Amino acid sequence: MITRLSSEEARRLLEAGRVGRLGCVYEGAPYVVPVNYVTDGENVLIHSLSGRKIEALRANPRACLQVDEVDDPCHWRSVIAFGTFEELSDSRERDGAAERLVSRFPGLTPVESVPVHDGQSSVIIFRIRIREVTGVAEK
Amino acid sequence: MITRLSSEEARRLLEAGRVGRLGCVYEGAPYVVPVNYVTDGENVLIHSLSGRKIEALRANPRACLQVDEVDDPCHWRSVIAFGTFEELSDSRERDGAAERLVSRFPGLTPVESVPVHDGQSSVIIFRIRIREVTGVAEK
């Protein structure tokens, strides 16, 4: 039976996750990639190299992050956070976000974890400003 | 280091998977949900109750299915199949697809697994006709 998660359950699942699937729209078509993330409930923080998802999000900032826990094909919980892409360019915001990502993912390689001040980094750090979180479960 | 998978590696990963994340576009915004699927390499077969993803795909048939194997945040492989949504309404096609899904997911509940002939079923069976499969890995 598929049931809707309460808002609190949905947010708990989002906050507990580490890997999510980022959805964006690229030239009118959906595009989905796995990402490591950390969230405080208001924003989702993500780092990335440049590529199609960044190109897509710069052109159309509507984004979603889907996170799930799948026990088996008939027992799972899934949550989706809808929001808006915002690239971090201010060095203090970037440093703060990088610190939170490194603290959540100690295995990040130096090139990804080092805060960048020269504006030349190929590492993009962005947030999704969360507008709505919903979730469902099958038991 | 992130590398591109060969076409053959990408297709193998897609064919080995059982749970993927279906991406579609709903009113101009991305929408992503986990799905159980089976594929023969040309089409991805999926079953679903009605809801937002079906509404989205009927309005805009551009779809993708993202499948990954994540060992840890720095070791993962991910593939994305791009294609077009096609709802199965012909009873022979539906029966064949339902059989393949049940054979892959023996735990499907009867209401989902029983082929439906009366056209009144609330279970939607559809395929994504695959146009392109690409993949990347981080090692």
mmCIF file of C-alpha atoms in Angstrom:
data_model
loop_
_atom_site.group_PDB
_atom_site.id
_atom_site.type_symbol
_atom_site.label_atom_id
_atom_site.label_comp_id
_atom_site.label_asym_id
_atom_site.label_seq_id
_atom_site.Cartn_x
_atom_site.Cartn_y
_atom_site.Cartn_z
ATOM 1 C CA MET A 1 0.000 0.000 0.000
ATOM 2 C CA ILE A 2 1.349 3.400 -0.963
ATOM 3 C CA THR A 3 0.864 6.145 1.634
ATOM 4 C CA ARG A 4 1.889 9.769 1.858
ATOM 5 C CA LEU A 5 4.584 10.669 4.392
ATOM 6 C CA SER A 6 3.883 13.443 6.843
ATOM 7 C CA SER A 7 5.799 16.636 6.267
ATOM 8 C CA GLU A 8 7.981 15.805 9.274
ATOM 9 C CA GLU A 9 8.721 12.263 8.079
ATOM 10 C CA ALA A 10 9.604 13.583 4.627
ATOM 11 C CA ARG A 11 12.004 16.171 6.017
ATOM 12 C CA ARG A 12 13.635 13.608 8.315
ATOM 13 C CA LEU A 13 14.314 11.315 5.362
ATOM 14 C CA LEU A 14 15.767 14.226 3.362
ATOM 15 C CA GLU A 15 18.040 15.231 6.250
ATOM 16 C CA ALA A 16 19.231 11.673 6.896
ATOM 17 C CA GLY A 17 20.268 11.021 3.279
ATOM 18 C CA ARG A 18 23.692 11.522 1.749
ATOM 19 C CA VAL A 19 23.152 10.529 -1.879
ATOM 20 C CA GLY A 20 20.223 11.917 -3.821
ATOM 21 C CA ARG A 21 19.191 12.203 -7.443
ATOM 22 C CA LEU A 22 19.157 15.729 -8.753
ATOM 23 C CA GLY A 23 16.579 16.448 -11.417
ATOM 24 C CA CYS A 24 16.759 19.331 -13.835
ATOM 25 C CA VAL A 25 15.470 20.232 -17.286
ATOM 26 C CA TYR A 26 17.904 20.319 -20.204
ATOM 27 C CA GLU A 27 16.550 21.691 -23.474
ATOM 28 C CA GLY A 28 13.012 20.730 -22.497
ATOM 29 C CA ALA A 29 13.909 17.179 -21.456
ATOM 30 C CA PRO A 30 14.464 15.734 -17.992
ATOM 31 C CA TYR A 31 18.014 15.073 -16.811
ATOM 32 C CA VAL A 32 18.838 13.176 -13.606
ATOM 33 C CA VAL A 33 22.192 12.579 -11.912
ATOM 34 C CA PRO A 34 23.273 11.211 -8.531
ATOM 35 C CA VAL A 35 24.787 13.767 -6.152
ATOM 36 C CA ASN A 36 26.252 13.898 -2.676
ATOM 37 C CA TYR A 37 24.445 16.513 -0.643
ATOM 38 C CA VAL A 38 23.945 17.993 2.771
ATOM 39 C CA THR A 39 20.900 19.935 3.926
ATOM 40 C CA ASP A 40 19.795 22.077 6.834
ATOM 41 C CA GLY A 41 16.154 21.762 5.856
ATOM 42 C CA GLU A 42 16.027 25.128 4.076
ATOM 43 C CA ASN A 43 18.702 24.574 1.442
ATOM 44 C CA VAL A 44 20.365 21.589 -0.127
ATOM 45 C CA LEU A 45 24.103 22.086 -0.689
ATOM 46 C CA ILE A 46 25.793 20.327 -3.604
ATOM 47 C CA HIS A 47 29.183 20.583 -5.289
ATOM 48 C CA SER A 48 29.869 19.667 -8.874
ATOM 49 C CA LEU A 49 32.261 19.977 -11.743
ATOM 50 C CA SER A 50 30.909 21.875 -14.693
ATOM 51 C CA GLY A 51 28.906 19.850 -17.172
ATOM 52 C CA ARG A 52 25.430 19.293 -18.460
ATOM 53 C CA LYS A 53 23.600 19.628 -15.133
ATOM 54 C CA ILE A 54 25.201 23.004 -14.423
ATOM 55 C CA GLU A 55 24.465 24.170 -17.949
ATOM 56 C CA ALA A 56 20.882 23.015 -17.511
ATOM 57 C CA LEU A 57 20.399 24.660 -14.109
ATOM 58 C CA ARG A 58 21.895 27.955 -15.232
ATOM 59 C CA ALA A 59 19.401 28.037 -18.092
ATOM 60 C CA ASN A 60 16.432 26.834 -16.013
ATOM 61 C CA PRO A 61 16.889 27.020 -12.229
ATOM 62 C CA ARG A 62 13.927 24.819 -11.371
ATOM 63 C CA ALA A 63 15.382 21.759 -9.659
ATOM 64 C CA CYS A 64 14.411 18.833 -7.502
ATOM 65 C CA LEU A 65 16.272 16.388 -5.317
ATOM 66 C CA GLN A 66 14.827 12.908 -4.899
ATOM 67 C CA VAL A 67 16.048 10.775 -1.985
ATOM 68 C CA ASP A 68 14.939 7.283 -1.096
ATOM 69 C CA GLU A 69 15.508 4.289 1.107
ATOM 70 C CA VAL A 70 14.686 1.099 -0.797
ATOM 71 C CA ASP A 71 14.519 -2.124 1.221
ATOM 72 C CA ASP A 72 13.113 -4.162 -1.648
ATOM 73 C CA PRO A 73 10.867 -3.487 -4.670
ATOM 74 C CA CYS A 74 7.737 -3.378 -2.491
ATOM 75 C CA HIS A 75 9.112 -1.672 0.622
ATOM 76 C CA TRP A 76 10.551 1.787 0.160
ATOM 77 C CA ARG A 77 10.262 5.433 1.161
ATOM 78 C CA SER A 78 10.939 8.303 -1.199
ATOM 79 C CA VAL A 79 11.009 12.039 -0.753
ATOM 80 C CA ILE A 80 11.302 14.856 -3.244
ATOM 81 C CA ALA A 81 12.433 18.392 -2.469
ATOM 82 C CA PHE A 82 11.420 21.001 -5.038
ATOM 83 C CA GLY A 83 13.281 24.252 -5.240
ATOM 84 C CA THR A 84 15.436 26.731 -7.054
ATOM 85 C CA PHE A 85 19.088 26.500 -8.075
ATOM 86 C CA GLU A 86 21.393 29.233 -6.767
ATOM 87 C CA GLU A 87 25.089 29.145 -7.558
ATOM 88 C CA LEU A 88 27.356 30.297 -4.731
ATOM 89 C CA SER A 89 29.897 32.864 -5.858
ATOM 90 C CA ASP A 90 30.461 34.824 -2.651
ATOM 91 C CA SER A 91 33.670 33.429 -1.134
ATOM 92 C CA ARG A 92 32.325 33.338 2.417
ATOM 93 C CA GLU A 93 29.223 31.450 1.343
ATOM 94 C CA ARG A 94 31.364 29.062 -0.717
ATOM 95 C CA ASP A 95 33.736 28.432 2.198
ATOM 96 C CA GLY A 96 30.870 27.746 4.576
ATOM 97 C CA ALA A 97 29.211 25.369 2.135
ATOM 98 C CA ALA A 98 32.503 23.592 1.360
ATOM 99 C CA GLU A 99 33.125 23.089 5.070
ATOM 100 C CA ARG A 100 29.714 21.551 5.570
ATOM 101 C CA LEU A 101 30.165 19.263 2.571
ATOM 102 C CA VAL A 102 33.639 18.133 3.709
ATOM 103 C CA SER A 103 32.375 17.529 7.219
ATOM 104 C CA ARG A 104 29.617 15.304 5.781
ATOM 105 C CA PHE A 105 31.912 13.653 3.196
ATOM 106 C CA PRO A 106 35.451 13.386 4.591
ATOM 107 C CA GLY A 107 36.459 11.365 1.522
ATOM 108 C CA LEU A 108 36.117 14.341 -0.863
ATOM 109 C CA THR A 109 39.336 14.801 -2.768
ATOM 110 C CA PRO A 110 41.371 17.959 -2.043
ATOM 111 C CA VAL A 111 40.469 19.614 -5.337
ATOM 112 C CA GLU A 112 36.845 19.382 -4.376
ATOM 113 C CA SER A 113 37.182 20.254 -0.709
ATOM 114 C CA VAL A 114 39.541 23.208 -0.795
ATOM 115 C CA PRO A 115 37.640 26.478 -0.643
ATOM 116 C CA VAL A 116 38.495 28.561 -3.644
ATOM 117 C CA HIS A 117 39.092 32.286 -3.490
ATOM 118 C CA ASP A 118 40.455 33.118 -6.905
ATOM 119 C CA GLY A 119 37.217 32.729 -8.820
ATOM 120 C CA GLN A 120 38.959 30.323 -11.199
ATOM 121 C CA SER A 121 37.832 27.058 -9.620
ATOM 122 C CA SER A 122 36.249 24.506 -11.853
ATOM 123 C CA VAL A 123 34.318 23.259 -8.820
ATOM 124 C CA ILE A 124 30.849 24.698 -8.656
ATOM 125 C CA ILE A 125 29.091 24.890 -5.312
ATOM 126 C CA PHE A 126 25.395 25.555 -5.374
ATOM 127 C CA ARG A 127 22.291 25.273 -3.265
ATOM 128 C CA ILE A 128 18.739 24.372 -3.976
ATOM 129 C CA ARG A 129 16.537 26.684 -2.005
ATOM 130 C CA ILE A 130 13.776 24.340 -0.877
ATOM 131 C CA ARG A 131 10.198 25.378 -1.594
ATOM 132 C CA GLU A 132 8.378 22.135 -0.806
ATOM 133 C CA VAL A 133 9.156 18.629 0.399
ATOM 134 C CA THR A 134 6.795 15.718 -0.155
ATOM 135 C CA GLY A 135 7.189 12.001 0.304
ATOM 136 C CA VAL A 136 5.491 8.645 -0.148
ATOM 137 C CA ALA A 137 6.128 5.130 1.102
ATOM 138 C CA GLU A 138 5.115 1.628 0.091
ATOM 139 C CA LYS A 139 4.826 -0.902 2.924
ATOM 140 C CA MET B 1 38.518 10.694 -11.215
ATOM 141 C CA ILE B 2 35.333 10.783 -13.251
ATOM 142 C CA THR B 3 35.400 8.841 -16.513
ATOM 143 C CA ARG B 4 32.868 8.123 -19.217
ATOM 144 C CA LEU B 5 31.554 4.560 -19.464
ATOM 145 C CA SER B 6 31.717 2.830 -22.814
ATOM 146 C CA SER B 7 28.380 2.322 -24.524
ATOM 147 C CA GLU B 8 28.586 -1.385 -23.675
ATOM 148 C CA GLU B 9 29.377 -0.753 -19.988
ATOM 149 C CA ALA B 10 26.509 1.730 -19.770
ATOM 150 C CA ARG B 11 24.035 -0.719 -21.283
ATOM 151 C CA ARG B 12 25.211 -3.542 -19.005
ATOM 152 C CA LEU B 13 24.604 -1.379 -15.946
ATOM 153 C CA LEU B 14 21.130 -0.437 -17.201
ATOM 154 C CA GLU B 15 20.240 -4.075 -17.853
ATOM 155 C CA ALA B 16 21.549 -5.267 -14.475
ATOM 156 C CA GLY B 17 19.531 -2.733 -12.456
ATOM 157 C CA ARG B 18 16.101 -3.240 -10.916
ATOM 158 C CA VAL B 19 15.392 0.128 -9.326
ATOM 159 C CA GLY B 20 15.919 3.332 -11.275
ATOM 160 C CA ARG B 21 14.902 6.945 -10.970
ATOM 161 C CA LEU B 22 12.474 8.090 -13.617
ATOM 162 C CA GLY B 23 12.785 11.713 -14.651
ATOM 163 C CA CYS B 24 10.044 13.673 -16.355
ATOM 164 C CA VAL B 25 8.957 17.280 -16.733
ATOM 165 C CA TYR B 26 5.843 18.490 -14.909
ATOM 166 C CA GLU B 27 4.638 21.989 -15.771
ATOM 167 C CA GLY B 28 8.149 23.018 -16.790
ATOM 168 C CA ALA B 29 9.841 21.663 -13.668
ATOM 169 C CA PRO B 30 11.748 18.415 -13.171
ATOM 170 C CA TYR B 31 10.064 15.531 -11.348
ATOM 171 C CA VAL B 32 11.905 12.378 -10.255
ATOM 172 C CA VAL B 33 10.539 9.178 -8.716
ATOM 173 C CA PRO B 34 11.991 5.732 -8.000
ATOM 174 C CA VAL B 35 10.596 2.932 -10.159
ATOM 175 C CA ASN B 36 11.027 -0.801 -10.563
ATOM 176 C CA TYR B 37 11.843 -1.586 -14.174
ATOM 177 C CA VAL B 38 12.945 -4.224 -16.599
ATOM 178 C CA THR B 39 14.656 -3.607 -19.928
ATOM 179 C CA ASP B 40 15.610 -5.501 -23.051
ATOM 180 C CA GLY B 41 17.980 -2.742 -24.122
ATOM 181 C CA GLU B 42 15.515 -1.158 -26.553
ATOM 182 C CA ASN B 43 12.713 -0.338 -24.157
ATOM 183 C CA VAL B 44 12.369 0.123 -20.432
ATOM 184 C CA LEU B 45 9.145 -1.357 -19.041
ATOM 185 C CA ILE B 46 7.554 0.226 -15.994
ATOM 186 C CA HIS B 47 4.212 -0.114 -14.221
ATOM 187 C CA SER B 48 2.588 2.555 -12.137
ATOM 188 C CA LEU B 49 -0.592 3.739 -10.537
ATOM 189 C CA SER B 50 -1.936 6.988 -11.941
ATOM 190 C CA GLY B 51 -0.514 10.147 -10.429
ATOM 191 C CA ARG B 52 1.712 13.057 -11.149
ATOM 192 C CA LYS B 53 4.354 11.193 -13.179
ATOM 193 C CA ILE B 54 1.736 9.749 -15.521
ATOM 194 C CA GLU B 55 0.058 13.123 -15.877
ATOM 195 C CA ALA B 56 3.472 14.645 -16.619
ATOM 196 C CA LEU B 57 4.477 12.002 -19.165
ATOM 197 C CA ARG B 58 1.144 12.156 -20.994
ATOM 198 C CA ALA B 59 1.635 15.909 -21.395
ATOM 199 C CA ASN B 60 5.360 15.701 -22.259
ATOM 200 C CA PRO B 61 6.611 12.248 -23.279
ATOM 201 C CA ARG B 62 10.314 13.070 -22.954
ATOM 202 C CA ALA B 63 11.633 10.857 -20.187
ATOM 203 C CA CYS B 64 14.833 9.510 -18.732
ATOM 204 C CA LEU B 65 15.754 6.677 -16.430
ATOM 205 C CA GLN B 66 18.819 7.077 -14.221
ATOM 206 C CA VAL B 67 20.353 3.967 -12.667
ATOM 207 C CA ASP B 68 23.385 3.796 -10.438
ATOM 208 C CA GLU B 69 25.544 1.606 -8.254
ATOM 209 C CA VAL B 70 26.957 3.648 -5.374
ATOM 210 C CA ASP B 71 29.690 2.025 -3.269
ATOM 211 C CA ASP B 72 30.479 5.213 -1.356
ATOM 212 C CA PRO B 73 30.400 8.954 -2.122
ATOM 213 C CA CYS B 74 33.582 8.735 -4.204
ATOM 214 C CA HIS B 75 33.070 5.369 -5.910
ATOM 215 C CA TRP B 76 29.998 5.004 -8.065
ATOM 216 C CA ARG B 77 28.763 4.312 -11.565
ATOM 217 C CA SER B 78 25.707 5.968 -13.076
ATOM 218 C CA VAL B 79 23.889 5.548 -16.334
ATOM 219 C CA ILE B 80 21.083 7.510 -17.916
ATOM 220 C CA ALA B 81 18.755 6.281 -20.636
ATOM 221 C CA PHE B 82 16.972 8.995 -22.577
ATOM 222 C CA GLY B 83 13.816 8.197 -24.463
ATOM 223 C CA THR B 84 10.140 8.607 -25.092
ATOM 224 C CA PHE B 85 7.168 7.569 -22.972
ATOM 225 C CA GLU B 86 4.649 5.248 -24.630
ATOM 226 C CA GLU B 87 1.658 3.983 -22.708
ATOM 227 C CA LEU B 88 0.676 0.383 -23.459
ATOM 228 C CA SER B 89 -3.009 0.031 -24.192
ATOM 229 C CA ASP B 90 -3.029 -3.017 -26.482
ATOM 230 C CA SER B 91 -3.948 -5.987 -24.270
ATOM 231 C CA ARG B 92 -1.337 -8.304 -25.813
ATOM 232 C CA GLU B 93 1.425 -5.765 -25.266
ATOM 233 C CA ARG B 94 0.232 -5.129 -21.711
ATOM 234 C CA ASP B 95 0.117 -8.853 -20.924
ATOM 235 C CA GLY B 96 3.623 -9.385 -22.284
ATOM 236 C CA ALA B 97 4.993 -6.442 -20.320
ATOM 237 C CA ALA B 98 3.189 -7.490 -17.118
ATOM 238 C CA GLU B 99 4.656 -10.996 -17.454
ATOM 239 C CA ARG B 100 8.164 -9.625 -17.818
ATOM 240 C CA LEU B 101 7.707 -7.318 -14.824
ATOM 241 C CA VAL B 102 6.292 -10.088 -12.624
ATOM 242 C CA SER B 103 9.084 -12.423 -13.641
ATOM 243 C CA ARG B 104 11.612 -9.756 -12.582
ATOM 244 C CA PHE B 105 9.668 -8.769 -9.438
ATOM 245 C CA PRO B 106 7.876 -11.819 -8.036
ATOM 246 C CA GLY B 107 6.822 -9.743 -5.003
ATOM 247 C CA LEU B 108 4.453 -7.536 -7.018
ATOM 248 C CA THR B 109 1.019 -7.583 -5.435
ATOM 249 C CA PRO B 110 -1.795 -9.268 -7.377
ATOM 250 C CA VAL B 111 -3.487 -6.020 -8.331
ATOM 251 C CA GLU B 112 -0.290 -4.917 -9.996
ATOM 252 C CA SER B 113 0.644 -8.218 -11.564
ATOM 253 C CA VAL B 114 -2.654 -9.380 -13.018
ATOM 254 C CA PRO B 115 -2.908 -8.516 -16.690
ATOM 255 C CA VAL B 116 -5.961 -6.405 -17.270
ATOM 256 C CA HIS B 117 -8.289 -6.851 -20.218
ATOM 257 C CA ASP B 118 -11.250 -4.637 -19.399
ATOM 258 C CA GLY B 119 -9.560 -1.298 -19.963
ATOM 259 C CA GLN B 120 -10.642 -0.198 -16.494
ATOM 260 C CA SER B 121 -7.421 -0.962 -14.652
ATOM 261 C CA SER B 122 -5.896 1.785 -12.571
ATOM 262 C CA VAL B 123 -2.501 0.188 -13.212
ATOM 263 C CA ILE B 124 -0.664 1.870 -16.044
ATOM 264 C CA ILE B 125 1.993 -0.045 -17.917
ATOM 265 C CA PHE B 126 4.301 1.952 -20.120
ATOM 266 C CA ARG B 127 7.615 1.799 -21.846
ATOM 267 C CA ILE B 128 10.356 4.258 -22.463
ATOM 268 C CA ARG B 129 11.611 3.736 -25.979
ATOM 269 C CA ILE B 130 15.350 4.221 -25.524
ATOM 270 C CA ARG B 131 17.084 6.692 -27.814
ATOM 271 C CA GLU B 132 20.458 6.981 -26.092
ATOM 272 C CA VAL B 133 22.283 5.556 -23.109
ATOM 273 C CA THR B 134 25.288 7.276 -21.531
ATOM 274 C CA GLY B 135 27.167 6.665 -18.316
ATOM 275 C CA VAL B 136 29.959 7.930 -16.088
ATOM 276 C CA ALA B 137 31.901 6.519 -13.158
ATOM 277 C CA GLU B 138 34.014 7.911 -10.348
ATOM 278 C CA LYS B 139 36.794 5.654 -9.105
#
